[in-house]
Amino acid sequence: MPHDTLTPTGAAAPAQAAGATATMALVATASATATAGRPAADSPGAGGTSRARPQRHAAGRGGSRAKNEATADAKAKPRDAFFDNAKYLAIVLVAMGHSWEPLRDGSRTAAALYITVYAFHMPAFIIISGYFSRSFDMRKDRLQRLITGVAVPYILFEVAYTLFKRWADDDPGYPISLTDPWYLTWFLAALFIWRLTTPLWKIVRWPVPLALAIAVLASVSPDIGDDLDLQRVLQFLPFFVIGLSLRPEHFRLVRRKKARILAVPVFAAALVFAYWAAPRMNAAWFYHRDAAQELAAPWWSGAVMTLAMFGCSLVLVACFFAWIPGRTMWCTALGAGTLYGYLLHGFLAKGSRFWNWYDNPWMHTPWGAVLLTLIAGTVITLLCTPPVQRMFRWAMEPKMTWAFTKDPVGMARSRN
């Protein structure tokens, strides 16, 4: 797949480092628990100037540079096992979290696990997505990949989810709306917007504080509305910008044995706190889709909760990364298929509600919850496998060469 969403492309030229240093210092000080992958530090689009003949026109040299850059981007780089492992384990937690959601009312333990996982699983994905978006600019081939790898799957799955709801939920009048993401498609809409703004974040002096200020303002602005799930786009934005700002050395900084040791009590404390907070706290705060006023809370609590949850999420993401193995494992190859698992498991997650699977009493017993968790992990694993990727590649990463104009410089050079 084009690796533009939950799957990384090769690492590229680093973005602003000032926000990254401050952010990783916060994470290292608060939890010292993130782990470092070994992403390639070189830019996949940093092709040098070709050795053109002196009499060749300057435009020809520019065309050669663009061609070299596109060729460099097209060449497959060795995948970093750490990031593939992280994406696979995170998508497993996504599926498990969805399986626990209907169990929360009858099980405080399920509610605590749900809150803990929701505090970091999407921030982890978004940080990784930002990290591998550092090379994005408005170059033609990158815009094409953004369209085919993000926009087209968004449209296809928005329509598919709507048709599925009409059938499975017996709601034939449910409208198809490309401006109102349904269920999981919000992430694709958000990623499209975040990636388009990447060049802007590269030129800002303090990108992370600015993104955090925007998130705070969104959390106290109920008039933003539901179009394109802009509340989520803005409230999750700081995590994407952090990813843009990180460099390989920041991961190496927190990939120490001490970090792994400290991650254990931090996660334990998080679970204890979640168990205490489960009956007292509205879990909708973790969705980042509403302003404080929409959650029947005073406006100022939006700012407080945004900042507090931002810090907690960073610490837990660091703890999560701390225990991600950096070696190739049986599940490493599945990291390339996380977008497939993410979007496809949504049909089962919603279908289980529409068809009242959770009405079975055994599901609400401790052993039923354990079995349900194992089933969710198994299903999402199968949905990330290469056969499933081949089956749905036409929808997830269509080539669509027919839809784009050809590069006139490249055409002219090929004729010569």
Coordinates of C-alpha atoms in Angstrom, one line a residue:
M1 CA 0.0 0.0 0.0
P2 CA 1.1 3.6 -0.4
H3 CA 1.8 3.9 3.3
D4 CA 0.2 7.4 3.4
T5 CA -2.2 6.7 6.3
L6 CA -1.6 4.1 9.0
T7 CA 1.3 2.7 7.0
P8 CA 4.5 4.8 6.9
T9 CA 6.4 5.9 3.9
G10 CA 10.2 6.2 4.1
A11 CA 11.2 8.9 6.6
A12 CA 12.0 12.3 5.1
A13 CA 13.6 15.6 5.8
P14 CA 13.0 16.6 9.4
A15 CA 10.5 19.3 10.1
Q16 CA 10.8 22.0 12.8
A17 CA 12.8 20.5 15.6
A18 CA 12.1 23.1 18.3
G19 CA 8.7 21.8 19.1
A20 CA 10.0 18.2 19.0
T21 CA 12.7 18.8 21.5
A22 CA 10.3 20.4 24.0
T23 CA 7.8 17.7 23.4
M24 CA 10.1 14.8 23.8
A25 CA 11.7 16.4 26.8
L26 CA 8.2 16.5 28.4
V27 CA 7.6 12.8 27.5
A28 CA 11.0 11.7 28.7
T29 CA 10.7 13.6 32.0
A30 CA 7.1 12.6 32.7
S31 CA 7.5 8.9 31.9
A32 CA 10.9 8.3 30.2
T33 CA 9.1 5.5 28.5
A34 CA 9.0 5.8 24.7
T35 CA 10.9 3.5 22.5
A36 CA 12.8 4.5 19.5
G37 CA 12.6 2.9 16.1
R38 CA 15.3 3.3 13.6
P39 CA 13.6 5.2 10.9
A40 CA 15.6 6.2 7.9
A41 CA 16.9 9.7 8.5
D42 CA 17.5 10.5 4.8
S43 CA 14.9 12.2 2.7
P44 CA 13.4 9.9 0.0
G45 CA 12.9 13.0 -2.2
A46 CA 16.3 14.4 -1.7
G47 CA 17.7 13.5 -5.1
G48 CA 20.8 15.5 -6.1
T49 CA 21.2 17.6 -9.2
S50 CA 21.9 15.5 -12.2
R51 CA 25.1 15.9 -14.1
A52 CA 23.7 17.6 -17.2
R53 CA 25.8 18.9 -20.0
P54 CA 26.7 22.5 -19.8
Q55 CA 24.7 23.5 -22.8
R56 CA 21.5 21.8 -21.6
H57 CA 18.8 24.3 -20.6
A58 CA 18.3 25.0 -16.9
A59 CA 14.7 23.8 -17.3
G60 CA 16.1 20.4 -18.3
R61 CA 18.1 20.2 -15.2
G62 CA 15.1 21.1 -13.1
G63 CA 13.1 18.4 -14.9
S64 CA 15.9 15.9 -14.3
R65 CA 15.9 16.8 -10.5
A66 CA 12.1 16.3 -10.3
K67 CA 12.4 13.0 -12.1
N68 CA 15.2 11.8 -9.8
E69 CA 13.2 12.8 -6.8
A70 CA 10.1 10.9 -8.0
T71 CA 12.2 7.9 -8.8
A72 CA 13.8 8.0 -5.3
D73 CA 10.4 8.2 -3.7
A74 CA 9.2 5.2 -5.8
K75 CA 12.0 3.0 -4.7
A76 CA 11.1 0.8 -1.7
K77 CA 13.1 1.5 1.4
P78 CA 13.6 -1.2 4.1
R79 CA 10.7 -1.0 6.5
D80 CA 11.5 -0.3 10.1
A81 CA 10.2 -3.2 12.2
F82 CA 9.6 -1.0 15.2
F83 CA 7.0 1.1 13.5
D84 CA 5.3 -1.8 11.8
N85 CA 5.1 -3.6 15.2
A86 CA 3.7 -0.5 16.8
K87 CA 1.0 0.0 14.2
Y88 CA 0.0 -3.7 14.4
L89 CA -0.3 -3.7 18.2
A90 CA -2.1 -0.4 18.2
I91 CA -4.7 -1.6 15.7
V92 CA -5.2 -4.7 17.8
L93 CA -6.0 -2.4 20.7
V94 CA -8.4 -0.4 18.6
A95 CA -10.4 -3.5 17.8
M96 CA -10.3 -4.7 21.4
G97 CA -11.4 -1.2 22.6
H98 CA -14.4 -1.4 20.2
S99 CA -15.3 -4.9 21.5
W100 CA -15.3 -3.5 25.1
E101 CA -17.5 -0.6 24.5
P102 CA -20.8 -2.3 25.0
L103 CA -19.5 -4.0 28.1
R104 CA -18.7 -0.8 30.0
D105 CA -22.1 -0.4 31.7
G106 CA -21.9 -3.7 33.4
S107 CA -18.2 -4.0 34.1
R108 CA -16.1 -1.4 35.8
T109 CA -13.0 -3.3 34.7
A110 CA -14.0 -3.2 31.1
A111 CA -14.7 0.5 31.5
A112 CA -11.2 1.1 33.0
L113 CA -9.5 -0.8 30.2
Y114 CA -11.5 1.1 27.6
I115 CA -10.6 4.5 29.1
T116 CA -6.9 3.6 29.3
V117 CA -6.7 2.3 25.7
Y118 CA -8.6 5.3 24.3
A119 CA -6.2 7.7 26.1
F120 CA -3.3 6.6 23.8
H121 CA -4.2 4.3 20.9
M122 CA -5.3 7.0 18.4
P123 CA -2.6 9.5 19.6
A124 CA 0.0 6.8 18.9
F125 CA -1.3 6.3 15.4
I126 CA -1.5 10.0 14.7
I127 CA 2.0 10.6 15.9
I128 CA 3.3 7.9 13.6
S129 CA 1.3 9.3 10.7
G130 CA 2.8 12.7 11.4
Y131 CA 6.3 11.3 11.6
F132 CA 6.0 9.8 8.2
S133 CA 4.4 12.9 6.7
R134 CA 7.5 15.0 7.2
S135 CA 8.5 14.9 3.5
F136 CA 5.1 15.9 2.3
D137 CA 5.0 18.9 0.0
M138 CA 2.9 20.0 -2.9
R139 CA 4.9 17.9 -5.4
K140 CA 2.6 16.3 -8.0
D141 CA 3.4 12.7 -7.2
R142 CA 2.8 13.2 -3.5
L143 CA -0.5 15.0 -4.1
Q144 CA -1.5 12.0 -6.3
R145 CA -0.7 9.6 -3.5
L146 CA -2.7 11.7 -1.0
I147 CA -5.7 11.5 -3.3
T148 CA -5.4 7.8 -4.1
G149 CA -4.3 6.7 -0.6
V150 CA -6.5 8.9 1.5
A151 CA -9.2 10.8 -0.3
V152 CA -10.4 7.9 -2.5
P153 CA -10.7 5.3 0.3
Y154 CA -12.5 8.0 2.3
I155 CA -15.2 8.4 -0.4
L156 CA -15.5 4.6 -1.0
F157 CA -15.8 3.7 2.7
E158 CA -18.1 6.6 3.5
V159 CA -20.5 5.3 0.9
A160 CA -19.9 1.6 1.9
Y161 CA -20.5 2.3 5.6
T162 CA -23.7 4.3 4.8
L163 CA -25.1 1.5 2.6
F164 CA -24.2 -1.0 5.3
K165 CA -26.0 1.0 7.9
R166 CA -29.1 1.3 5.7
W167 CA -29.2 -2.5 5.3
A168 CA -28.0 -3.8 8.7
D169 CA -29.7 -1.2 10.8
D170 CA -32.9 -1.3 8.7
D171 CA -32.6 2.5 8.1
P172 CA -33.1 2.9 4.3
G173 CA -33.3 6.7 4.5
Y174 CA -29.9 7.2 6.1
P175 CA -28.2 9.8 3.9
I176 CA -24.9 9.6 2.2
S177 CA -22.8 12.6 3.1
L178 CA -19.2 13.1 2.3
T179 CA -19.0 16.1 4.7
D180 CA -20.2 14.1 7.7
P181 CA -17.8 11.2 8.3
W182 CA -19.5 8.1 9.7
Y183 CA -17.7 6.0 12.3
L184 CA -14.1 5.3 11.4
T185 CA -13.8 7.4 8.2
W186 CA -13.2 10.6 10.3
F187 CA -9.5 9.6 10.5
L188 CA -9.1 9.7 6.7
A189 CA -10.7 13.1 6.5
A190 CA -8.5 14.3 9.3
L191 CA -5.4 12.9 7.8
F192 CA -6.1 14.5 4.4
I193 CA -6.5 17.9 6.1
W194 CA -3.4 17.4 8.4
R195 CA -1.2 16.4 5.5
L196 CA -2.2 19.3 3.3
T197 CA -1.2 21.7 6.1
T198 CA 2.2 20.0 6.6
P199 CA 4.1 22.7 4.6
L200 CA 2.7 25.3 6.9
W201 CA 3.8 23.6 10.1
K202 CA 7.3 23.3 8.7
I203 CA 7.7 27.1 8.6
V204 CA 6.2 27.9 11.9
R205 CA 8.7 28.6 14.7
W206 CA 6.7 26.9 17.5
P207 CA 4.5 24.4 15.8
V208 CA 3.5 22.2 18.8
P209 CA 2.4 25.1 21.1
L210 CA 0.5 26.6 18.2
A211 CA -1.3 23.4 17.4
L212 CA -2.1 22.9 21.1
A213 CA -3.6 26.4 21.3
I214 CA -5.8 25.6 18.3
A215 CA -6.9 22.4 20.0
V216 CA -7.8 24.3 23.2
L217 CA -9.8 26.9 21.3
A218 CA -11.7 24.1 19.5
S219 CA -12.6 22.4 22.8
V220 CA -14.4 25.6 23.9
S221 CA -16.1 26.3 20.5
P222 CA -19.3 24.4 20.1
D223 CA -20.2 26.3 17.0
I224 CA -17.6 24.6 14.9
G225 CA -20.2 22.0 13.9
D226 CA -19.9 18.4 12.6
D227 CA -18.7 19.0 9.0
L228 CA -15.7 16.8 8.3
D229 CA -15.5 16.1 12.1
L230 CA -13.6 19.3 12.5
Q231 CA -13.6 19.0 16.3
R232 CA -11.6 15.8 16.0
V233 CA -9.4 17.3 13.3
L234 CA -8.5 20.2 15.5
Q235 CA -8.3 18.5 18.9
F236 CA -6.1 15.7 17.6
L237 CA -4.0 18.1 15.6
P238 CA -1.2 18.5 18.2
F239 CA -0.3 14.8 18.0
F240 CA 0.1 15.0 14.2
V241 CA 2.3 18.1 14.6
I242 CA 4.4 16.4 17.2
G243 CA 5.0 13.5 14.8
L244 CA 6.1 16.1 12.1
S245 CA 8.5 17.5 14.6
L246 CA 10.2 14.3 15.8
R247 CA 13.5 13.1 14.6
P248 CA 15.2 9.7 14.9
E249 CA 17.3 10.9 17.8
H250 CA 14.2 11.7 19.8
F251 CA 13.2 8.0 19.6
R252 CA 16.7 6.9 20.5
L253 CA 16.6 9.2 23.4
V254 CA 13.8 7.4 25.1
R255 CA 14.6 3.9 23.9
R256 CA 16.4 2.8 27.0
K257 CA 16.1 0.0 29.4
K258 CA 15.2 2.5 32.1
A259 CA 12.3 3.6 30.0
R260 CA 10.8 0.1 29.8
I261 CA 11.1 -0.4 33.5
L262 CA 9.4 2.9 34.3
A263 CA 6.6 2.2 31.8
V264 CA 5.3 -0.6 34.0
P265 CA 4.4 1.4 37.1
V266 CA 3.1 4.3 34.9
F267 CA 0.7 2.0 33.1
A268 CA -0.3 0.4 36.4
A269 CA -1.1 3.8 37.8
A270 CA -3.1 4.7 34.7
L271 CA -5.2 1.6 35.1
V272 CA -5.8 2.3 38.8
F273 CA -6.8 5.9 38.0
A274 CA -9.1 4.7 35.1
Y275 CA -10.8 2.2 37.4
W276 CA -11.5 5.1 39.9
A277 CA -12.6 7.5 37.1
A278 CA -14.7 5.1 35.1
P279 CA -18.0 5.8 37.0
R280 CA -17.2 9.4 37.5
M281 CA -15.9 10.6 34.1
N282 CA -17.6 11.0 30.7
A283 CA -15.7 8.8 28.3
A284 CA -16.7 11.1 25.5
W285 CA -13.8 13.3 26.4
F286 CA -11.5 10.7 24.9
Y287 CA -13.2 10.9 21.5
H288 CA -12.2 14.6 21.1
R289 CA -15.3 15.1 18.9
D290 CA -17.2 17.6 21.1
A291 CA -16.7 21.0 22.7
A292 CA -16.9 21.1 26.5
Q293 CA -20.4 22.8 26.3
E294 CA -21.7 19.9 24.3
L295 CA -20.7 17.6 27.1
A296 CA -22.7 19.6 29.6
A297 CA -19.5 20.9 31.1
P298 CA -18.4 24.6 31.8
W299 CA -16.5 26.1 28.9
W300 CA -13.3 26.5 30.8
S301 CA -13.2 22.7 31.5
G302 CA -12.5 22.3 27.8
A303 CA -9.2 24.0 28.1
V304 CA -8.3 22.2 31.3
M305 CA -9.2 18.7 29.9
T306 CA -7.5 19.3 26.6
L307 CA -4.2 20.2 28.3
A308 CA -4.5 17.5 30.9
M309 CA -5.4 14.7 28.5
F310 CA -2.7 15.9 26.1
G311 CA -0.1 15.3 28.7
C312 CA -1.5 12.0 29.9
S313 CA -1.8 10.8 26.3
L314 CA 1.8 11.7 25.6
V315 CA 3.0 9.8 28.6
L316 CA 1.0 6.7 27.8
V317 CA 2.1 6.8 24.1
A318 CA 5.6 6.9 25.4
C319 CA 4.9 3.9 27.6
F320 CA 3.3 2.1 24.7
F321 CA 6.3 2.7 22.5
A322 CA 8.7 1.7 25.3
W323 CA 7.5 -1.9 25.0
I324 CA 7.3 -2.2 21.2
P325 CA 10.0 -4.6 20.0
G326 CA 12.4 -3.3 17.4
R327 CA 13.1 -6.7 15.8
T328 CA 11.3 -8.4 13.0
M329 CA 8.6 -10.7 14.4
W330 CA 5.7 -12.8 13.0
C331 CA 3.4 -9.8 13.2
T332 CA 5.8 -7.3 11.7
A333 CA 4.5 -7.8 8.1
L334 CA 1.0 -7.1 9.3
G335 CA 1.9 -3.5 10.1
A336 CA 1.7 -2.8 6.4
G337 CA -2.0 -3.7 6.4
T338 CA -3.2 -1.7 9.4
L339 CA -5.4 0.6 7.3
Y340 CA -7.1 -2.5 5.9
G341 CA -7.8 -3.9 9.3
Y342 CA -8.9 -0.5 10.6
L343 CA -11.5 0.2 8.0
L344 CA -12.8 -3.4 7.4
H345 CA -13.3 -4.3 11.1
G346 CA -15.7 -1.4 11.3
F347 CA -18.4 -3.4 9.5
L348 CA -18.2 -6.1 12.2
A349 CA -17.9 -3.6 15.1
K350 CA -21.1 -1.8 14.0
G351 CA -22.8 -5.0 12.8
S352 CA -22.5 -6.5 16.3
R353 CA -24.6 -3.6 17.6
F354 CA -27.1 -3.6 14.8
W355 CA -27.7 -7.4 15.1
N356 CA -27.8 -7.3 19.0
W357 CA -24.9 -9.7 19.5
Y358 CA -24.3 -8.2 22.9
D359 CA -27.7 -9.2 24.1
N360 CA -26.3 -12.6 24.8
P361 CA -25.7 -12.8 28.6
W362 CA -22.5 -14.9 28.3
M363 CA -20.7 -11.9 26.7
H364 CA -21.1 -10.0 30.0
T365 CA -19.4 -12.6 32.1
P366 CA -15.7 -12.3 32.8
W367 CA -14.9 -15.3 30.6
G368 CA -17.2 -14.0 27.9
A369 CA -15.3 -10.7 28.0
V370 CA -11.9 -12.5 27.7
L371 CA -13.2 -14.6 24.8
L372 CA -14.6 -11.5 23.1
T373 CA -11.2 -9.8 23.5
L374 CA -9.4 -12.7 21.9
I375 CA -11.9 -12.9 19.0
A376 CA -11.4 -9.2 18.3
G377 CA -7.6 -9.6 18.3
T378 CA -7.8 -12.6 16.0
V379 CA -10.2 -10.9 13.5
I380 CA -8.2 -7.7 13.2
T381 CA -5.1 -9.8 12.7
L382 CA -6.7 -11.7 9.8
L383 CA -7.9 -8.4 8.3
C384 CA -4.3 -7.1 8.2
T385 CA -2.9 -10.1 6.3
P386 CA -1.6 -10.0 2.7
P387 CA -4.5 -12.0 1.2
V388 CA -6.9 -9.4 2.5
Q389 CA -4.7 -6.6 1.3
R390 CA -4.7 -8.1 -2.2
M391 CA -8.4 -8.5 -2.2
F392 CA -9.2 -4.9 -1.2
R393 CA -6.2 -3.0 -2.8
W394 CA -8.5 -1.6 -5.5
A395 CA -10.3 0.3 -2.8
M396 CA -7.4 1.2 -0.4
E397 CA -4.7 2.1 -2.8
P398 CA -5.9 2.3 -6.4
K399 CA -3.4 3.4 -9.0
M400 CA -5.8 5.6 -11.0
T401 CA -3.1 6.7 -13.5
W402 CA -5.9 7.5 -15.9
A403 CA -7.1 10.3 -13.5
F404 CA -4.0 12.4 -13.6
T405 CA -2.3 14.4 -16.2
K406 CA 1.2 13.4 -17.3
D407 CA 4.2 15.4 -16.4
P408 CA 4.9 17.6 -19.5
V409 CA 8.6 17.8 -18.6
G410 CA 8.9 14.1 -18.3
M411 CA 7.0 13.5 -21.5
A412 CA 9.3 15.9 -23.4
R413 CA 12.4 14.2 -22.0
S414 CA 11.1 10.8 -23.0
R415 CA 10.6 11.9 -26.5
N416 CA 14.1 13.1 -26.6

